[in-house]
Amino acid sequence: MGERTGDVSSPARLAGPGEGIGADELALATRNHGLPLEALRHDVTPPGLHYVLTHYDIPYVPDAGAWRLTVDGRVRTPLDLSLADLLSFPQVTTRVTLECAGNGRALLTPRPVSQPWLVEAVGTADWTGVPLRLLLAEAGADPAAADVVFTGADHGVERGVEQDYQRALPLVVATGHDPEVLVATAMNGAPLPPQHGRPLRLIVPGWYGMAQVKWLRSVTVSDVPFTGFQQSVAYRIRRTADEPGEPVTRVAPRALLVPPGFPDFMSRTRVVRPGAVRLVGRAWSGQAPVSSVEVSTDGGAHWVPAHLEPVADGHRWAWRRWHHDWAAVPGAYAVGARATDAGGRSQPLDQCWNRGGFGNNAVCWVRVVCVADAHSP
Amino acid sequence: MGERTGDVSSPARLAGPGEGIGADELALATRNHGLPLEALRHDVTPPGLHYVLTHYDIPYVPDAGAWRLTVDGRVRTPLDLSLADLLSFPQVTTRVTLECAGNGRALLTPRPVSQPWLVEAVGTADWTGVPLRLLLAEAGADPAAADVVFTGADHGVERGVEQDYQRALPLVVATGHDPEVLVATAMNGAPLPPQHGRPLRLIVPGWYGMAQVKWLRSVTVSDVPFTGFQQSVAYRIRRTADEPGEPVTRVAPRALLVPPGFPDFMSRTRVVRPGAVRLVGRAWSGQAPVSSVEVSTDGGAHWVPAHLEPVADGHRWAWRRWHHDWAAVPGAYAVGARATDAGGRSQPLDQCWNRGGFGNNAVCWVRVVCVADAHSP
């Protein structure tokens, strides 16, 4: 083995034609997890069902009372805050749908070798915390600064680079009111679970998961754009390895359905009985409100509008419920849904391929068979 | 597609030589999840970090107050109980380490195609509920009965058989004091999360996960041995497809360690610095108390005894903590631990192969490199 830390990494690569999921991808799939899609029934996802992705280890924080958050860099007055200090600021609760930027990656051809998500890397929670803009105002952040850099306590190596997990937001986003970025201390009314950032994390409504820095230790105001690994190397939309690419930012529109009927254990094919089947699901976009959802039961040959239910209680950063009543007759079906947002963005039927496997919001199909027998032989 | 429900299933099979994880296995790995191994630091696993395996869908139970549990079959007085009724019985809390019978399956050669666990399908919780023996006494179970059959609300198809998930225990186990089987309503002092059986599940200390029936709806005392799918077809130790095999019952001994240092994102290789490294882990067995743990840093060529910490507060059905202080010098290592229980059972170095991939408790190796550089270039 190597003599340098970075030698534990291998270069990014694409899977070969027909190459199955490898041991490295499986190790990630076994520790991270998606939302079991039947849990789309819950308006607010119970913590253990919400998707989780951690790049390195989940930090062990036995004493949250000892945690400190610093706010420094281009500020008038650096801050060094305890959890109790944070709770003395005004608290806001926002219902937010979070999605991993890599959701849909394992459906791509060729497949970028990384965390092999299908489509389940999503969840919705009520996040409570201090608006970041209040902390930046308290510290007196330089209004001419470029970026605000967030550092988590999670530490590891990635593509040869040893690092604490770090991401940045432009100052205008970090101090924005809409969306309002939170330094969150609670999820669904309880302290953050370890895997969701105990005791502190960032919540940036409408942005993909890489922006939602967990185990937040420091907020640093910078007068130059941040060029750390997770900003400039990872999380870029690239077709070739040598182009700089575009940054991954906000969540593209997507609709998913609660798989109807009941599953086969291994194939996950769904079985429904003939008759009325209510298809229920959720739709979201981080770019603009969802404006319509369509449903197809024939793999996209025909589409019908679903009934989009009202935005509940002003929860505009959360997924929106929809349903469609399907009159099922015996046969085999490919059932899917397609969201469109108020900006006119709609889910494609073909994959959105890029080398990192980010933002692939192509419509996903659920195999359903409708059979009349009450019991198998 | 077929005209019968059972046609959605394909037969059980073994992966071919070098065959990567397939789309069907990945779909299971993405919805179920293991314990991220760094969470072995927690005495009691937070619910979202505890392993989860569900054969079919997680039932949606919006109103736990409407749930009923029936106790019937060969009983003097059938019972039909609400949650409130259950809470009127004496309550017991037991700390139990649960492990999936398929843990270690994806490390087998050839690999049985099913949920592709590496070694993380484990967790420990404080489960609170009514001793099952009290419910069976209240109902007046026939002491000459053979089995007690447990039915969950989870419904699906498996290998062509449509079913509610059902498992049985011999009457003598179901009414036993040691271990004492619980009908549990709480996990770590809170109502059961959906994925752990909300609102009711069985807890059978010392047994693999297939016995821990979730979303429990009925308890049926039977004068004939139960021959349902999960008892007679699945969860049997078989070398060939046509032998009846032995039933999967109690948990074999295993030790795992908190992976030391920090990881590479993709390879999960660990990096430690030269000097004292405390290796910490847990060990358990459902067959007898763990009596010793040994550690190797060279892939099993040499073993040294670890310090096995005392059983905490009589928690004899929970994992036991151990540690070993390792003086790391630069180099590459394969670090593992091996548990032995008071019955003399010890973990093998070679795989325990069977067609279902059950109970493979072979020692597992963590790749560690010790490097002196403080930062990668």
mmCIF file of C-alpha atoms in Angstrom, chain B residues 10-164:
data_model
loop_
_atom_site.group_PDB
_atom_site.id
_atom_site.type_symbol
_atom_site.label_atom_id
_atom_site.label_comp_id
_atom_site.label_asym_id
_atom_site.label_seq_id
_atom_site.Cartn_x
_atom_site.Cartn_y
_atom_site.Cartn_z
ATOM 1 C CA SER B 10 -38.410 -16.026 -10.117
ATOM 2 C CA PRO B 11 -36.744 -19.044 -8.520
ATOM 3 C CA ALA B 12 -34.009 -18.713 -5.910
ATOM 4 C CA ARG B 13 -30.570 -18.710 -7.512
ATOM 5 C CA LEU B 14 -26.867 -18.328 -6.884
ATOM 6 C CA ALA B 15 -24.813 -15.611 -8.582
ATOM 7 C CA GLY B 16 -22.400 -16.803 -11.245
ATOM 8 C CA PRO B 17 -18.611 -16.496 -10.961
ATOM 9 C CA GLY B 18 -17.680 -12.804 -10.824
ATOM 10 C CA GLU B 19 -21.282 -11.684 -11.261
ATOM 11 C CA GLY B 20 -21.759 -8.215 -9.767
ATOM 12 C CA ILE B 21 -24.692 -7.225 -7.617
ATOM 13 C CA GLY B 22 -27.787 -7.076 -9.821
ATOM 14 C CA ALA B 23 -30.615 -4.568 -10.119
ATOM 15 C CA ASP B 24 -32.892 -6.716 -7.949
ATOM 16 C CA GLU B 25 -30.330 -6.986 -5.137
ATOM 17 C CA LEU B 26 -29.598 -3.260 -5.375
ATOM 18 C CA ALA B 27 -33.305 -2.427 -5.039
ATOM 19 C CA LEU B 28 -33.298 -4.321 -1.727
ATOM 20 C CA ALA B 29 -30.011 -2.774 -0.569
ATOM 21 C CA THR B 30 -31.332 0.723 -1.265
ATOM 22 C CA ARG B 31 -34.480 0.309 0.834
ATOM 23 C CA ASN B 32 -33.141 -1.848 3.651
ATOM 24 C CA HIS B 33 -30.071 -0.700 5.497
ATOM 25 C CA GLY B 34 -27.395 -1.809 7.890
ATOM 26 C CA LEU B 35 -25.824 -0.170 10.910
ATOM 27 C CA PRO B 36 -23.060 2.183 9.771
ATOM 28 C CA LEU B 37 -20.252 0.468 11.684
ATOM 29 C CA GLU B 38 -19.068 3.627 13.445
ATOM 30 C CA ALA B 39 -22.435 3.492 15.251
ATOM 31 C CA LEU B 40 -21.105 0.468 17.184
ATOM 32 C CA ARG B 41 -19.885 3.185 19.586
ATOM 33 C CA HIS B 42 -23.452 3.615 20.873
ATOM 34 C CA ASP B 43 -24.473 1.197 23.651
ATOM 35 C CA VAL B 44 -28.043 1.542 22.404
ATOM 36 C CA THR B 45 -28.499 2.135 18.680
ATOM 37 C CA PRO B 46 -30.579 5.164 17.704
ATOM 38 C CA PRO B 47 -33.588 3.865 15.688
ATOM 39 C CA GLY B 48 -32.485 5.300 12.343
ATOM 40 C CA LEU B 49 -29.101 3.576 12.621
ATOM 41 C CA HIS B 50 -30.436 0.159 13.663
ATOM 42 C CA TYR B 51 -30.509 -2.314 10.782
ATOM 43 C CA VAL B 52 -33.822 -2.739 8.979
ATOM 44 C CA LEU B 53 -35.033 -5.563 6.772
ATOM 45 C CA THR B 54 -38.589 -5.776 5.518
ATOM 46 C CA HIS B 55 -39.655 -8.541 3.163
ATOM 47 C CA TYR B 56 -42.548 -6.589 1.646
ATOM 48 C CA ASP B 57 -43.758 -3.027 2.305
ATOM 49 C CA ILE B 58 -43.709 -1.261 5.640
ATOM 50 C CA PRO B 59 -47.424 -1.122 6.549
ATOM 51 C CA TYR B 60 -48.876 2.367 6.886
ATOM 52 C CA VAL B 61 -50.554 2.650 10.290
ATOM 53 C CA PRO B 62 -51.889 6.186 10.756
ATOM 54 C CA ASP B 63 -53.980 5.256 13.811
ATOM 55 C CA ALA B 64 -52.196 2.935 16.225
ATOM 56 C CA GLY B 65 -55.167 3.260 18.564
ATOM 57 C CA ALA B 66 -57.260 1.174 16.158
ATOM 58 C CA TRP B 67 -54.763 -1.722 16.063
ATOM 59 C CA ARG B 68 -55.938 -5.110 17.364
ATOM 60 C CA LEU B 69 -53.956 -8.149 18.414
ATOM 61 C CA THR B 70 -55.773 -11.463 18.556
ATOM 62 C CA VAL B 71 -54.674 -14.530 20.508
ATOM 63 C CA ASP B 72 -56.519 -17.619 19.316
ATOM 64 C CA GLY B 73 -56.252 -21.238 18.169
ATOM 65 C CA ARG B 74 -55.782 -23.868 20.901
ATOM 66 C CA VAL B 75 -56.710 -21.550 23.745
ATOM 67 C CA ARG B 76 -59.421 -21.626 26.399
ATOM 68 C CA THR B 77 -60.391 -17.954 25.894
ATOM 69 C CA PRO B 78 -59.496 -16.149 22.666
ATOM 70 C CA LEU B 79 -58.290 -12.572 23.201
ATOM 71 C CA ASP B 80 -58.841 -9.491 21.066
ATOM 72 C CA LEU B 81 -56.636 -6.749 22.462
ATOM 73 C CA SER B 82 -56.087 -3.052 21.807
ATOM 74 C CA LEU B 83 -52.820 -1.289 22.573
ATOM 75 C CA ALA B 84 -54.415 0.049 25.751
ATOM 76 C CA ASP B 85 -55.306 -3.527 26.753
ATOM 77 C CA LEU B 86 -51.692 -4.579 26.235
ATOM 78 C CA LEU B 87 -50.453 -1.728 28.406
ATOM 79 C CA SER B 88 -52.611 -3.013 31.274
ATOM 80 C CA PHE B 89 -50.364 -6.089 31.508
ATOM 81 C CA PRO B 90 -47.007 -5.967 33.331
ATOM 82 C CA GLN B 91 -44.343 -4.302 31.173
ATOM 83 C CA VAL B 92 -40.762 -5.494 30.807
ATOM 84 C CA THR B 93 -37.809 -3.726 29.151
ATOM 85 C CA THR B 94 -35.003 -5.842 27.721
ATOM 86 C CA ARG B 95 -31.886 -4.671 25.897
ATOM 87 C CA VAL B 96 -31.485 -6.943 22.900
ATOM 88 C CA THR B 97 -29.011 -7.149 20.029
ATOM 89 C CA LEU B 98 -30.845 -8.123 16.851
ATOM 90 C CA GLU B 99 -29.112 -9.450 13.761
ATOM 91 C CA CYS B 100 -30.467 -10.476 10.376
ATOM 92 C CA ALA B 101 -29.993 -14.166 9.579
ATOM 93 C CA GLY B 102 -28.683 -13.076 6.175
ATOM 94 C CA ASN B 103 -25.905 -10.904 7.605
ATOM 95 C CA GLY B 104 -22.690 -11.750 5.732
ATOM 96 C CA ARG B 105 -24.551 -13.136 2.701
ATOM 97 C CA ALA B 106 -22.953 -10.903 0.062
ATOM 98 C CA LEU B 107 -19.493 -12.054 1.219
ATOM 99 C CA LEU B 108 -20.288 -15.668 0.285
ATOM 100 C CA THR B 109 -18.946 -17.427 -2.819
ATOM 101 C CA PRO B 110 -21.068 -18.304 -4.690
ATOM 102 C CA ARG B 111 -23.409 -15.540 -3.530
ATOM 103 C CA PRO B 112 -27.059 -16.406 -2.894
ATOM 104 C CA VAL B 113 -29.095 -13.747 -4.711
ATOM 105 C CA SER B 114 -31.194 -11.992 -2.063
ATOM 106 C CA GLN B 115 -30.754 -8.965 0.251
ATOM 107 C CA PRO B 116 -26.974 -8.450 -0.192
ATOM 108 C CA TRP B 117 -25.779 -7.812 3.360
ATOM 109 C CA LEU B 118 -22.134 -7.360 4.103
ATOM 110 C CA VAL B 119 -21.793 -7.431 7.935
ATOM 111 C CA GLU B 120 -23.815 -4.420 9.094
ATOM 112 C CA ALA B 121 -27.228 -6.050 9.642
ATOM 113 C CA VAL B 122 -27.206 -5.594 13.412
ATOM 114 C CA GLY B 123 -28.387 -3.193 16.109
ATOM 115 C CA THR B 124 -29.192 -3.001 19.814
ATOM 116 C CA ALA B 125 -32.233 -1.423 21.424
ATOM 117 C CA ASP B 126 -34.187 -1.331 24.651
ATOM 118 C CA TRP B 127 -37.476 -3.017 23.836
ATOM 119 C CA THR B 128 -40.473 -2.602 26.136
ATOM 120 C CA GLY B 129 -43.555 -4.767 26.081
ATOM 121 C CA VAL B 130 -45.696 -7.480 27.598
ATOM 122 C CA PRO B 131 -44.116 -10.902 28.160
ATOM 123 C CA LEU B 132 -45.785 -13.197 25.635
ATOM 124 C CA ARG B 133 -46.108 -15.919 28.308
ATOM 125 C CA LEU B 134 -48.536 -13.674 30.217
ATOM 126 C CA LEU B 135 -50.776 -13.286 27.161
ATOM 127 C CA LEU B 136 -50.696 -17.026 26.497
ATOM 128 C CA ALA B 137 -51.534 -17.709 30.160
ATOM 129 C CA GLU B 138 -54.389 -15.200 30.044
ATOM 130 C CA ALA B 139 -55.786 -16.955 26.974
ATOM 131 C CA GLY B 140 -55.232 -20.385 28.495
ATOM 132 C CA ALA B 141 -53.019 -21.862 25.790
ATOM 133 C CA ASP B 142 -53.206 -25.644 25.579
ATOM 134 C CA PRO B 143 -49.982 -26.905 27.206
ATOM 135 C CA ALA B 144 -49.979 -29.824 24.763
ATOM 136 C CA ALA B 145 -49.820 -27.472 21.732
ATOM 137 C CA ALA B 146 -46.830 -27.655 19.393
ATOM 138 C CA ASP B 147 -46.249 -24.190 17.958
ATOM 139 C CA VAL B 148 -47.337 -20.612 18.353
ATOM 140 C CA VAL B 149 -47.775 -18.864 15.002
ATOM 141 C CA PHE B 150 -47.235 -15.108 14.633
ATOM 142 C CA THR B 151 -48.761 -13.152 11.747
ATOM 143 C CA GLY B 152 -47.686 -9.682 10.674
ATOM 144 C CA ALA B 153 -49.588 -7.138 8.597
ATOM 145 C CA ASP B 154 -46.891 -7.135 5.892
ATOM 146 C CA HIS B 155 -48.153 -8.824 2.743
ATOM 147 C CA GLY B 156 -46.414 -9.867 -0.437
ATOM 148 C CA VAL B 157 -45.285 -12.583 -2.795
ATOM 149 C CA GLU B 158 -42.129 -14.616 -2.348
ATOM 150 C CA ARG B 159 -40.908 -17.420 -4.609
ATOM 151 C CA GLY B 160 -44.406 -17.659 -6.053
ATOM 152 C CA VAL B 161 -46.280 -17.760 -2.756
ATOM 153 C CA GLU B 162 -48.597 -14.896 -1.771
ATOM 154 C CA GLN B 163 -48.525 -14.504 1.983
ATOM 155 C CA ASP B 164 -48.742 -12.445 5.112
#
